[in-house]
Coordinates of C-alpha atoms and ligand atoms in Angstrom, one line a residue:
X1 CA 125.6 87.2 -38.7
X2 CA 124.5 85.7 -42.3
X3 CA 121.0 84.5 -42.6
X4 CA 120.6 81.9 -44.6
X5 CA 116.7 80.8 -47.4
X6 CA 116.1 78.8 -50.1
X7 CA 113.3 77.0 -50.9
X8 CA 111.5 75.1 -54.1
X9 CA 107.5 75.1 -55.2
X10 CA 105.4 75.1 -58.1
X11 CA 105.4 79.0 -57.4
X12 CA 108.4 81.5 -58.9
X13 CA 110.6 81.4 -55.5
X14 CA 112.4 85.0 -55.9
X15 CA 109.4 87.0 -53.6
X16 CA 109.9 84.1 -51.2
X17 CA 113.6 84.7 -51.2
X18 CA 113.2 88.4 -50.7
X19 CA 110.8 87.8 -48.2
X20 CA 112.7 85.9 -46.4
X21 CA 116.2 88.4 -47.3
X22 CA 114.7 91.4 -45.0
X23 CA 113.2 89.2 -41.9
X24 CA 116.9 87.4 -41.5
X25 CA 119.2 91.5 -41.9
X26 CA 119.3 91.3 -38.9
X27 CA 121.3 88.7 -38.6
X28 CA 123.9 90.5 -40.9
X29 CA 123.2 93.3 -43.7
X30 CA 126.1 94.6 -46.0
X31 CA 125.3 92.5 -48.8
X32 CA 122.7 89.9 -49.9
X33 CA 122.6 88.0 -53.4
X34 CA 120.3 85.3 -54.6
X35 CA 120.6 81.3 -56.8
X36 CA 118.2 80.5 -59.3
X37 CA 117.9 77.1 -61.5
X38 CA 116.2 78.2 -64.3
X39 CA 116.7 76.2 -67.1
X40 CA 119.5 74.1 -66.7
X41 CA 121.2 77.3 -65.4
X42 CA 122.2 79.4 -62.7
X43 CA 121.1 82.8 -62.4
X44 CA 122.9 85.2 -59.3
X45 CA 123.0 88.5 -58.7
X46 CA 124.5 90.1 -55.4
X47 CA 124.9 93.5 -53.8
X48 CA 126.1 95.7 -51.4
X49 CA 124.5 96.9 -49.0
X50 CA 121.3 96.4 -48.1
X51 CA 118.3 93.2 -49.8
X52 CA 116.7 95.4 -51.6
X53 CA 119.4 96.9 -54.0
X54 CA 119.6 93.7 -54.5
X55 CA 115.5 93.4 -54.7
X56 CA 115.3 96.1 -57.7
X57 CA 118.5 94.4 -59.4
X58 CA 117.0 90.9 -59.1
X59 CA 113.7 92.6 -60.5
X60 CA 115.5 94.5 -63.6
X61 CA 116.9 91.2 -64.7
X62 CA 113.3 89.4 -64.7
X63 CA 114.3 86.6 -62.5
X64 CA 111.6 83.9 -61.8
X65 CA 112.0 80.3 -60.7
X66 CA 110.6 77.6 -58.7
X67 CA 114.3 76.9 -57.2
X68 CA 116.9 79.2 -55.2
X69 CA 119.1 80.4 -52.7
X70 CA 119.4 83.4 -51.0
X71 CA 122.2 85.1 -48.7
X72 CA 122.6 88.1 -46.3
X73 CA 125.9 89.2 -45.7
X74 CA 128.3 90.1 -42.1
X75 CA 131.3 90.6 -43.2
X76 CA 134.0 88.5 -42.0
X77 CA 136.9 86.8 -44.7
X78 CA 137.0 89.4 -47.1
X79 CA 136.0 92.5 -47.3
X80 CA 131.7 93.7 -48.3
X81 CA 132.1 93.7 -52.3
X82 CA 130.0 91.9 -54.5
X83 CA 132.2 88.9 -55.6
X84 CA 132.6 88.2 -51.3
X85 CA 129.2 88.3 -51.1
X86 CA 127.0 84.9 -51.2
X87 CA 126.0 83.1 -53.1
X88 CA 129.3 81.6 -54.4
X89 CA 129.6 79.3 -57.2
X90 CA 131.5 77.0 -59.2
X91 CA 130.4 75.9 -62.4
X92 CA 126.9 75.7 -62.1
X93 CA 127.0 74.1 -58.4
X94 CA 125.4 77.1 -55.8
X95 CA 126.8 77.8 -52.0
X96 CA 125.5 80.1 -49.8
X97 CA 126.8 80.3 -45.7
X98 CA 126.4 81.1 -42.6
X99 CA 129.3 79.9 -40.2
X100 CA 133.8 80.2 -40.7
X101 CA 135.7 77.5 -42.3
X102 CA 138.9 77.5 -39.5
X103 CA 140.4 74.8 -43.1
X104 CA 139.5 77.0 -46.0
X105 CA 143.0 77.8 -46.9
X106 CA 144.6 74.3 -46.8
X107 CA 141.2 73.7 -48.8
X108 CA 142.2 76.5 -51.6
X109 CA 145.7 75.2 -51.7
X110 CA 144.8 71.3 -52.3
X111 CA 141.7 73.0 -55.0
X112 CA 144.4 75.3 -56.3
X113 CA 146.4 72.2 -57.1
X114 CA 143.6 71.1 -59.2
X115 CA 143.2 74.3 -61.6
X116 CA 140.2 76.0 -59.6
X117 CA 140.3 79.0 -59.4
X118 CA 139.6 81.4 -56.4
X119 CA 136.6 84.7 -58.2
X120 CA 137.0 86.0 -53.8
X121 CA 138.9 86.1 -50.7
X122 CA 135.8 84.0 -48.9
X123 CA 136.3 80.2 -46.6
X124 CA 133.0 80.0 -48.7
X125 CA 134.2 79.8 -52.0
X126 CA 136.5 76.8 -50.8
X127 CA 133.6 75.1 -50.4
X128 CA 131.7 75.3 -53.7
X129 CA 134.6 74.6 -56.1
X130 CA 135.4 70.8 -53.3
X131 CA 131.7 70.1 -53.9
X132 CA 132.4 70.3 -57.0
X133 CA 134.8 68.5 -57.6
X134 CA 133.5 66.0 -55.9
X135 CA 130.3 65.9 -58.7
X136 CA 132.6 65.9 -60.4
X137 CA 133.9 62.2 -59.3
X138 CA 130.4 61.1 -59.9
X139 CA 128.1 61.8 -56.8
X140 CA 125.2 62.8 -57.2
X141 CA 124.0 66.8 -55.1
X142 CA 123.6 65.2 -51.4
X143 CA 126.5 62.6 -51.7
X144 CA 129.2 66.0 -52.4
X145 CA 127.8 67.9 -49.8
X146 CA 128.2 64.4 -47.2
X147 CA 131.7 63.9 -48.6
X148 CA 132.0 67.8 -49.0
X149 CA 131.8 68.4 -44.8
X150 CA 133.6 65.9 -43.9
X151 CA 136.1 68.2 -45.4
X152 CA 135.9 71.3 -43.7
X153 CA 136.7 71.9 -40.0
X154 CA 134.9 74.6 -38.4
X155 CA 130.9 76.0 -38.1
X156 CA 128.7 75.6 -40.9
X157 CA 124.7 76.0 -42.1
X158 CA 125.3 75.3 -46.3
X159 CA 122.6 75.3 -48.8
X160 CA 123.3 74.2 -52.3
X161 CA 121.5 74.3 -55.5
X162 CA 123.4 72.5 -58.6
X163 CA 121.9 73.3 -62.2
X164 CA 122.7 70.1 -63.3
X165 CA 119.7 69.1 -60.1
X166 CA 117.0 70.9 -60.4
X167 CA 114.6 69.3 -59.0
X168 CA 116.7 69.6 -55.4
X169 CA 118.7 71.0 -52.8
X170 CA 120.8 70.2 -50.1
X171 CA 121.6 71.6 -46.7
X172 CA 124.1 70.9 -44.4
X173 CA 124.1 71.8 -40.7
X174 CA 127.3 72.2 -37.7
X175 CA 127.8 74.6 -35.2
X176 CA 125.1 77.4 -36.6
X177 CA 121.4 77.5 -36.9
X178 CA 119.4 76.0 -40.1
X179 CA 116.1 74.6 -40.2
X180 CA 113.9 72.8 -43.1
X181 CA 110.2 74.4 -43.7
X182 CA 107.2 72.0 -44.9
X183 CA 105.5 73.1 -47.0
X184 CA 102.0 71.4 -48.8
X185 CA 104.0 70.5 -52.1
X186 CA 106.6 73.0 -51.7
X187 CA 109.7 73.7 -48.9
X188 CA 112.1 75.2 -47.2
X189 CA 115.7 75.9 -46.1
X190 CA 115.7 78.9 -43.9
X191 CA 118.3 80.6 -41.1
X192 CA 115.2 80.8 -38.2
X193 CA 111.5 80.6 -38.6
X194 CA 110.8 84.0 -39.6
X195 CA 112.3 83.7 -43.1
X196 CA 109.2 81.3 -44.0
X197 CA 106.7 82.3 -41.4
X198 CA 104.0 83.7 -44.0
X199 CA 104.8 80.6 -46.5
X200 CA 104.7 77.8 -43.0
X201 CA 104.6 76.9 -39.7
X202 CA 106.0 73.8 -40.1
X203 CA 109.9 73.0 -38.8
X204 CA 112.1 70.3 -38.3
X205 CA 115.0 71.2 -37.0
X206 CA 118.9 70.0 -38.2
X207 CA 120.6 68.4 -35.6
X208 CA 124.5 69.5 -35.5
X209 CA 125.9 67.1 -37.9
X210 CA 122.5 67.0 -40.5
X211 CA 122.3 67.1 -43.9
X212 CA 118.7 66.8 -45.6
X213 CA 117.8 66.5 -48.9
X214 CA 114.8 68.8 -50.2
X215 CA 112.8 68.4 -52.9
X216 CA 109.5 69.7 -53.2
X217 CA 107.7 67.0 -52.0
X218 CA 109.8 65.4 -49.1
X219 CA 112.2 66.6 -46.5
X220 CA 115.2 63.0 -45.8
X221 CA 116.9 64.0 -43.1
X222 CA 120.9 62.8 -42.1
X223 CA 122.8 61.7 -39.3
X224 CA 126.3 62.8 -38.9
X225 CA 127.0 59.1 -40.4
X226 CA 124.9 59.7 -43.5
X227 CA 122.5 57.7 -42.1
X228 CA 118.0 58.6 -42.1
X229 CA 116.3 59.5 -39.7
X230 CA 113.5 60.6 -38.4
X231 CA 113.9 64.4 -37.2
X232 CA 110.2 66.0 -35.9
X233 CA 108.2 68.6 -37.3
X234 CA 107.4 71.6 -34.7
X235 CA 104.7 74.1 -34.4
X236 CA 106.2 77.3 -34.6
X237 CA 104.0 80.1 -33.2
X238 CA 106.5 83.1 -33.7
X239 CA 103.3 85.0 -34.8
X240 CA 103.5 87.2 -37.9
X241 CA 102.9 90.4 -35.8
X242 CA 106.0 90.2 -33.6
X243 CA 108.0 90.6 -37.1
X244 CA 105.9 93.6 -38.9
X245 CA 106.9 97.4 -37.6
X246 CA 102.9 98.4 -37.5
X247 CA 102.7 101.4 -36.1
X248 CA 106.6 101.5 -34.9
X249 CA 108.9 103.8 -36.7
X250 CA 111.5 101.6 -35.9
X251 CA 111.9 97.8 -34.2
X252 CA 113.9 99.4 -31.2
X253 CA 111.1 101.3 -30.4
X254 CA 108.5 98.9 -30.7
X255 CA 110.2 96.4 -28.8
X256 CA 111.4 98.7 -26.2
X257 CA 107.1 99.9 -26.0
X258 CA 106.0 95.8 -25.7
X259 CA 108.6 95.6 -22.1
X260 CA 105.1 96.0 -20.5
X261 CA 103.3 92.9 -22.6
X262 CA 107.0 91.4 -22.7
X263 CA 107.8 90.9 -19.1
X264 CA 104.4 90.4 -18.1
X265 CA 104.2 87.2 -20.5
X266 CA 108.2 85.8 -18.9
X267 CA 107.0 86.3 -15.3
X268 CA 103.6 84.4 -16.2
X269 CA 103.8 81.3 -14.9
X270 CA 105.3 82.4 -11.9
X271 CA 102.5 84.7 -10.9
X272 CA 100.1 81.3 -11.0
X273 CA 102.2 78.9 -9.8
X274 CA 104.8 80.5 -7.1
X275 CA 108.8 80.4 -7.2
X276 CA 109.3 76.9 -8.4
X277 CA 112.2 74.9 -9.6
X278 CA 109.6 73.9 -12.1
X279 CA 110.4 77.0 -14.4
X280 CA 113.4 76.1 -15.2
X281 CA 112.4 72.5 -15.7
X282 CA 110.3 69.3 -14.7
X283 CA 113.3 68.2 -13.5
X284 CA 115.3 71.2 -12.5
X285 CA 114.8 70.8 -8.5
X286 CA 117.2 68.2 -7.3
X287 CA 120.3 69.9 -9.9
X288 CA 119.2 72.8 -8.1
X289 CA 119.1 71.8 -4.6
X290 CA 122.6 70.9 -5.1
X291 CA 124.9 73.7 -6.4
X292 CA 126.6 75.5 -4.3
X293 CA 127.4 78.1 -6.4
X294 CA 126.9 80.0 -9.8
X295 CA 129.1 81.0 -12.4
X296 CA 126.9 83.1 -14.8
X297 CA 128.9 83.2 -19.0
X298 CA 127.1 85.9 -21.2
X299 CA 128.3 88.7 -24.3
X300 CA 126.6 91.3 -24.6
X301 CA 123.3 92.6 -23.6
X302 CA 123.5 89.5 -21.3
X303 CA 126.6 89.7 -19.9
X304 CA 125.0 93.1 -18.5
X305 CA 122.0 91.5 -17.6
X306 CA 123.7 88.5 -15.4
X307 CA 126.2 91.1 -13.4
X308 CA 122.3 92.5 -12.3
X309 CA 122.0 88.9 -11.5
X310 CA 125.0 88.6 -9.4
X311 CA 124.1 91.4 -6.6
X312 CA 120.6 89.2 -6.5
X313 CA 122.0 85.9 -6.3
X314 CA 124.7 86.7 -3.3
X315 CA 122.5 89.0 -1.3
X316 CA 119.5 87.2 -1.2
X317 CA 119.8 84.0 -2.1
X318 CA 122.8 83.9 -0.1
X319 CA 125.0 81.8 -3.1
X320 CA 128.6 83.2 -4.4
X321 CA 128.0 83.8 -8.1
X322 CA 130.6 85.1 -10.7
X323 CA 129.9 86.9 -13.8
X324 CA 132.8 86.4 -16.5
X325 CA 132.2 87.6 -20.7
X326 CA 131.9 83.8 -22.9
X327 CA 134.4 84.8 -25.0
X328 CA 137.1 85.0 -21.9
X329 CA 136.0 82.4 -19.9
X330 CA 136.5 79.5 -22.5
X331 CA 140.0 80.3 -23.4
X332 CA 141.2 80.3 -19.3
X333 CA 142.2 77.6 -17.3
X334 CA 138.8 78.5 -14.8
X335 CA 139.0 77.3 -11.3
X336 CA 136.2 74.9 -11.6
X337 CA 133.8 73.9 -8.7
X338 CA 131.8 71.0 -10.4
X339 CA 128.7 72.1 -7.3
X340 CA 128.9 75.6 -9.3
X341 CA 125.2 75.9 -11.8
X342 CA 126.6 77.5 -14.9
X343 CA 124.5 79.8 -16.0
X344 CA 124.5 81.2 -19.7
X345 CA 122.5 84.2 -20.9
X346 CA 121.8 84.4 -24.6
X347 CA 119.4 86.3 -26.1
X348 CA 119.8 84.4 -29.4
X349 CA 120.6 81.1 -28.0
X350 CA 123.3 80.7 -30.0
X351 CA 126.2 83.5 -29.8
X352 CA 129.3 81.2 -30.5
X353 CA 131.8 81.9 -27.7
X354 CA 128.6 81.4 -25.9
X355 CA 128.7 78.2 -26.5
X356 CA 131.9 77.6 -26.0
X357 CA 132.0 78.6 -23.3
X358 CA 129.5 76.1 -22.0
X359 CA 131.6 73.9 -23.7
X360 CA 134.2 74.4 -21.8
X361 CA 132.2 74.1 -18.1
X362 CA 131.0 70.9 -19.1
X363 CA 134.7 70.3 -20.1
X364 CA 135.6 71.3 -17.0
X365 CA 133.3 68.7 -15.1
X366 CA 130.4 71.1 -13.6
X367 CA 127.7 69.0 -13.6
X368 CA 124.8 71.4 -13.8
X369 CA 123.9 74.1 -16.8
X370 CA 121.0 75.9 -17.3
X371 CA 120.6 78.4 -19.8
X372 CA 119.1 81.7 -20.1
X373 CA 117.5 82.1 -23.9
X374 CA 114.4 83.7 -25.2
X375 CA 115.1 81.6 -28.7
X376 CA 113.2 78.2 -28.5
X377 CA 115.0 74.3 -29.8
X378 CA 118.7 77.0 -30.4
X379 CA 122.1 75.6 -29.8
X380 CA 122.2 76.9 -26.0
X381 CA 119.0 75.5 -24.3
X382 CA 120.0 72.7 -26.2
X383 CA 123.0 71.4 -25.0
X384 CA 121.8 72.4 -20.8
X385 CA 120.4 70.1 -18.9
X386 CA 118.2 73.6 -17.8
X387 CA 116.4 75.5 -19.1
X388 CA 114.1 79.4 -18.5
X389 CA 112.8 80.5 -21.9
X390 CA 112.4 83.7 -21.8
X391 CA 108.8 84.9 -23.5
X392 CA 110.1 89.2 -25.5
X393 CA 109.2 87.5 -28.5
X394 CA 110.6 87.5 -32.0
X395 CA 113.1 90.6 -31.2
X396 CA 114.7 92.2 -34.9
X397 CA 116.8 95.4 -33.6
X398 CA 120.3 95.6 -33.2
X399 CA 120.4 96.8 -30.3
X400 CA 119.0 93.9 -27.6
X401 CA 116.3 95.9 -25.6
X402 CA 113.3 93.2 -24.0
X403 CA 115.5 90.3 -24.5
X404 CA 117.5 92.2 -21.4
X405 CA 114.1 93.2 -19.3
X406 CA 112.9 90.0 -19.8
X407 CA 116.2 87.5 -18.8
X408 CA 116.6 90.3 -15.6
X409 CA 113.0 88.7 -15.1
X410 CA 113.7 86.0 -15.6
X411 CA 117.2 85.9 -13.3
X412 CA 114.9 87.2 -10.2
X413 CA 113.3 84.4 -10.5
X414 CA 116.3 82.3 -9.9
X415 CA 116.9 84.0 -7.2
X416 CA 114.0 83.7 -5.4
X417 CA 114.4 80.0 -6.4
X418 CA 117.3 79.3 -4.6
X419 CA 117.0 81.8 -2.2
X420 CA 113.9 78.8 -0.2
X421 CA 115.6 76.3 -1.3
X422 CA 118.8 77.3 0.6
X423 CA 116.4 78.8 3.3
X424 CA 116.6 82.2 2.5
X425 CA 113.8 83.0 1.6
X426 CA 110.9 82.9 3.7
X427 CA 107.4 82.7 3.2
X428 CA 107.3 86.2 3.8
X429 CA 109.1 87.8 1.8
X430 CA 108.3 84.8 -1.2
X431 CA 104.6 86.7 -1.4
X432 CA 106.8 89.9 -0.9
X433 CA 109.1 89.2 -4.1
X434 CA 105.1 88.1 -6.0
X435 CA 103.7 91.2 -5.7
X436 CA 107.1 93.3 -6.2
X437 CA 106.8 91.1 -9.6
X438 CA 103.2 91.3 -10.4
X439 CA 103.5 95.1 -10.2
X440 CA 106.5 95.1 -12.8
X441 CA 105.1 95.3 -15.7
X442 CA 103.1 98.0 -14.8
X443 CA 106.2 100.4 -13.2
X444 CA 107.7 99.4 -16.8
X445 CA 105.4 101.2 -18.3
X446 CA 105.0 104.0 -16.4
X447 CA 109.1 104.8 -17.3
X448 CA 107.6 103.9 -21.2
X449 CA 105.5 107.6 -20.2
X450 CA 109.0 109.2 -19.7
X451 CA 109.4 109.5 -23.6
X452 CA 108.8 113.3 -24.3
X453 CA 111.1 114.3 -21.5
X454 CA 113.8 111.5 -22.6
X455 CA 113.5 113.0 -26.0
X456 CA 114.2 116.3 -24.7
X457 CA 117.6 114.9 -23.4
X458 CA 118.5 113.0 -25.8
X459 CA 118.5 116.5 -27.9
X460 CA 121.2 117.6 -26.6
X461 CA 123.8 114.8 -25.6
X462 CA 122.3 114.7 -30.0
X463 CA 124.9 117.0 -30.5
X464 CA 128.4 115.4 -28.5
X465 CA 130.9 113.0 -28.8
X466 CA 131.1 111.2 -25.2
X467 CA 128.8 110.4 -22.4
X468 CA 129.9 109.0 -19.0
X469 CA 127.4 106.7 -17.8
X470 CA 127.5 105.8 -13.3
X471 CA 125.5 103.8 -12.2
X472 CA 126.5 101.6 -8.0
X473 CA 125.4 98.5 -7.0
X474 CA 122.6 96.9 -8.8
X475 CA 122.5 100.3 -11.1
X476 CA 126.3 100.3 -12.3
X477 CA 124.6 97.4 -14.3
X478 CA 122.3 99.4 -16.6
X479 CA 124.5 102.1 -16.3
X480 CA 126.7 99.8 -18.7
X481 CA 124.0 98.5 -20.6
X482 CA 123.3 102.1 -21.1
X483 CA 126.2 103.4 -22.4
X484 CA 126.6 100.3 -24.4
X485 CA 123.4 101.3 -26.7
X486 CA 124.2 104.9 -26.9
X487 CA 127.5 103.1 -28.6
X488 CA 124.9 100.9 -30.2
X489 CA 122.4 102.5 -31.5
X490 CA 124.4 106.2 -32.7
X491 CA 128.2 105.9 -32.6
X492 CA 128.8 108.2 -29.7
X493 CA 131.5 107.5 -27.9
X494 CA 130.1 106.4 -24.1
X495 CA 131.8 104.6 -21.5
X496 CA 130.3 104.1 -18.1
X497 CA 131.4 103.4 -14.4
X498 CA 130.5 102.8 -10.8
X499 CA 130.3 106.2 -9.4
X500 CA 132.8 105.0 -6.6
X501 CA 135.1 105.0 -9.7
X502 CA 135.1 108.4 -10.4
X503 CA 137.8 110.1 -8.8
X504 CA 140.4 106.8 -10.1
X505 CA 141.2 107.9 -13.5
X506 CA 137.2 109.0 -15.8
X507 CA 136.7 112.5 -13.4
X508 CA 139.4 113.7 -15.1
X509 CA 137.0 113.7 -18.8
X510 CA 134.3 115.5 -17.7
X511 CA 134.5 118.6 -18.1
X512 CA 131.2 121.3 -19.3
X513 CA 131.4 118.9 -22.4
X514 CA 131.2 115.7 -21.6
X515 CA 127.3 114.5 -19.8
X516 CA 126.7 112.1 -17.6
X517 CA 123.9 109.9 -17.3
X518 CA 123.9 109.1 -13.6
X519 CA 121.3 106.3 -12.6
X520 CA 120.1 106.9 -9.4
X521 CA 117.7 105.8 -7.5
X522 CA 116.8 105.4 -3.9
X523 CA 118.7 102.8 -1.7
X524 CA 121.4 102.9 0.9
X525 CA 124.1 103.8 -1.7
X526 CA 121.6 107.1 -2.3
X527 CA 124.0 108.9 -0.5
X528 CA 127.1 108.3 -2.1
X529 CA 126.2 108.3 -5.4
X530 CA 124.7 111.9 -4.7
X531 CA 128.2 112.8 -3.0
X532 CA 129.5 110.9 -7.3
X533 CA 128.0 113.8 -8.2
X534 CA 128.6 116.9 -6.5
X535 CA 132.6 115.7 -7.7
X536 CA 131.0 116.0 -11.3
X537 CA 129.4 119.2 -10.6
X538 CA 131.7 120.9 -9.5
X539 CA 134.6 120.2 -12.4
X540 CA 131.4 121.6 -14.0
X541 CA 129.8 118.5 -15.0
X542 CA 126.4 118.7 -16.5
X543 CA 123.7 115.9 -14.8
X544 CA 121.3 114.5 -16.7
X545 CA 119.8 111.8 -12.9
X546 CA 117.9 109.2 -13.8
X547 CA 115.7 108.6 -10.1
X548 CA 113.1 107.9 -8.2
X549 CA 110.2 110.2 -6.3
X550 CA 111.3 108.7 -3.6
X551 CA 115.3 110.6 -3.5
X552 CA 114.2 113.9 -3.0
X553 CA 116.7 115.3 -6.0
X554 CA 115.8 118.7 -7.5
X555 CA 117.0 120.4 -10.8
X556 CA 119.6 122.5 -10.4
X557 CA 122.0 124.9 -13.0
X558 CA 123.9 122.2 -14.4
X559 CA 121.5 119.4 -12.9
X560 CA 118.6 118.0 -15.0
X561 CA 116.4 115.0 -13.1
X562 CA 113.9 113.1 -14.9
X563 CA 112.2 110.5 -11.8
X564 CA 109.8 107.3 -12.3
X565 CA 106.6 107.2 -10.8
X566 CA 107.9 105.0 -7.6
X567 CA 110.8 103.3 -6.0
X568 CA 109.7 99.7 -7.3
X569 CA 112.8 98.0 -4.5
X570 CA 115.5 95.4 -6.1
X571 CA 113.6 95.3 -9.2
X572 CA 115.0 98.9 -9.5
X573 CA 117.7 98.3 -12.4
X574 CA 114.9 96.4 -14.7
X575 CA 113.2 99.6 -14.4
X576 CA 115.5 101.7 -14.9
X577 CA 116.8 100.5 -17.5
X578 CA 113.7 102.3 -20.1
X579 CA 114.8 105.6 -19.7
X580 CA 118.3 104.4 -21.6
X581 CA 116.9 102.7 -23.6
X582 CA 114.7 105.4 -24.4
X583 CA 117.9 107.8 -24.3
X584 CA 119.7 105.8 -26.9
X585 CA 116.9 105.6 -29.1
X586 CA 116.3 109.1 -29.3
X587 CA 119.7 110.1 -29.5
X588 CA 120.1 108.2 -32.8
X589 CA 117.2 109.5 -34.2
X590 CA 118.6 113.2 -33.7
X591 CA 121.2 112.4 -35.2
X592 CA 120.4 110.1 -37.9
X593 CA 121.9 107.0 -37.7
X594 CA 120.9 103.9 -38.5
X595 CA 118.9 102.9 -35.6
X596 CA 118.2 99.8 -36.2
X597 CA 121.2 98.3 -38.2
X598 CA 124.2 99.7 -36.9
X599 CA 127.0 99.8 -38.4
X600 CA 129.6 96.7 -39.0
X601 CA 127.4 94.7 -35.7
X602 CA 124.9 92.1 -36.6
X603 CA 122.2 91.0 -34.0
X604 CA 123.6 86.7 -33.9
X605 CA 127.1 86.3 -33.4
X606 CA 128.5 83.0 -34.0
X607 CA 131.7 83.9 -35.4
X608 CA 134.4 84.4 -32.7
Ligands
G6P701 C1 125.2 90.6 -30.6 C2 124.4 91.5 -30.4 C3 124.2 91.9 -28.9 C4 124.1 90.5 -27.8 C5 125.3 90.0 -28.1 C6 124.4 89.0 -27.1 O1 126.3 91.7 -29.7 O2 124.4 93.2 -31.6 O3 122.9 92.5 -28.9 O4 123.5 92.2 -26.5 O5 125.2 89.5 -29.5 O6 123.8 88.1 -27.9 P1 123.3 87.4 -27.2 O7 122.6 86.1 -28.9 O8 124.3 85.5 -26.9 O9 122.2 86.7 -26.2

């Protein structure tokens, strides 16, 4: 949700800023801009649309400078216009911002009374004017920033440069991610490491409330009380290959195909060391033994991972489990059993609603918290007692794919560990689950091999305006995920229902124009699902059945069947996710939509 990059060097930093913004585009992509300090002046270029358009404008204007900041935007306050794009400038002070300033109206009135004129509808412009106001009062750039942030409420990551001080940039973090890249005689600021990985792997993650001053030769960090602090320098292991497309047409396609590897990496520790509580942290055993139930909190695709886990946790581990959308939970007087483990699931680890739900759960007295996350050092795992990192690698396509299936793999590990601790999983069952996990990457690969058949289905979906997804039990959340993927990237209206609910409403929608996808592998509910399918056929609905070899479906008029090669027991939801991802991807391709950057969406949602 908005990406920030900054650089100070002895070389021209414009290519660094542009490259960084391209890598940050997944965070927001409705407008982009850079500001550079060039011979005692601040020059700025902004454009609505993608970074590439802004890059062309910067090249045409001959931008070249050794200090600059850049921003890629996902609009919140103020529409998508050039005037609302960042950087915002106030009398030679240029500033980029990720987050939302809640008291911007009050600040705006104050600044107007001081004579400041506003050119945009953004909350960000008040910060630029406040900075200038304090600089005019005698502060230097760092002091002005430290004074400014104390007047702001809300969330921010900020980077600021000024024409008065051409040898440094300053930055601040509260509620939104920000790190400093440490180079040789050059330093950087970025929302995430992907933006600067070509320049350096050495990074300092700022803590909440930190401010920092960054010059070519030094980085000085200050805590929320403006006291100098030492923050560790980490060496990032993000690989450049994971940030590049390689032979693929889209990141989503690449990430779908990376799933066998991503799952294998995520389950590596359990395959090597068994279902041990240490998978969730060195001291996890005591906490996991202490719990009486599980409360899962998440948003979007991660929420569907949680819904799947509920079936596992209750059936296999015998643990009561509730799953709730984080943005709902955080505003409700929820019943809190302090012994219920709070499990947050977040690919990015920075989704604001999930973070706030976690804080709220703690305030309600929950004693133990566990984060399942794909981004090391991100805010949610850092605020959690126990952590399990999925090892999906960088996920860049806005629609989540490999993050989801690796979350499921991690949640399955949690299930078996809890089942063991509670005496619900015998050593024989444990060995069996381990064997099933071992085979999972291979089964996912087999499902990927179905791509040509799914692509043929997608041609038929491309001309539809609605679709219905049905599943039961463990596969109902996968139906939800299939519908979400399809609507996110192809813009086809799609809904998912538990198949048994069909007759209570959605059946009224079914006719020959409504394709109905049914996820129906061989499980205890198969016969029930078959009856539900009859209800669709009887109304002329066309069925697209995703199943496995054991379920003995046959094709007939209006009934199309694709089979995964074999039944994989309780891990079946993971395998059946692959075809619904591919269906969405190929339908979007056929419709010509922007697969990796669907309209109105962003990957990382750090606002309410
Ligand atoms: C956004 C993304 C989704 C993601 C959701 C939750 O809406 O577009 O793909 O599922 O946020 O994100 P998280 O990082 O918390 O898993």
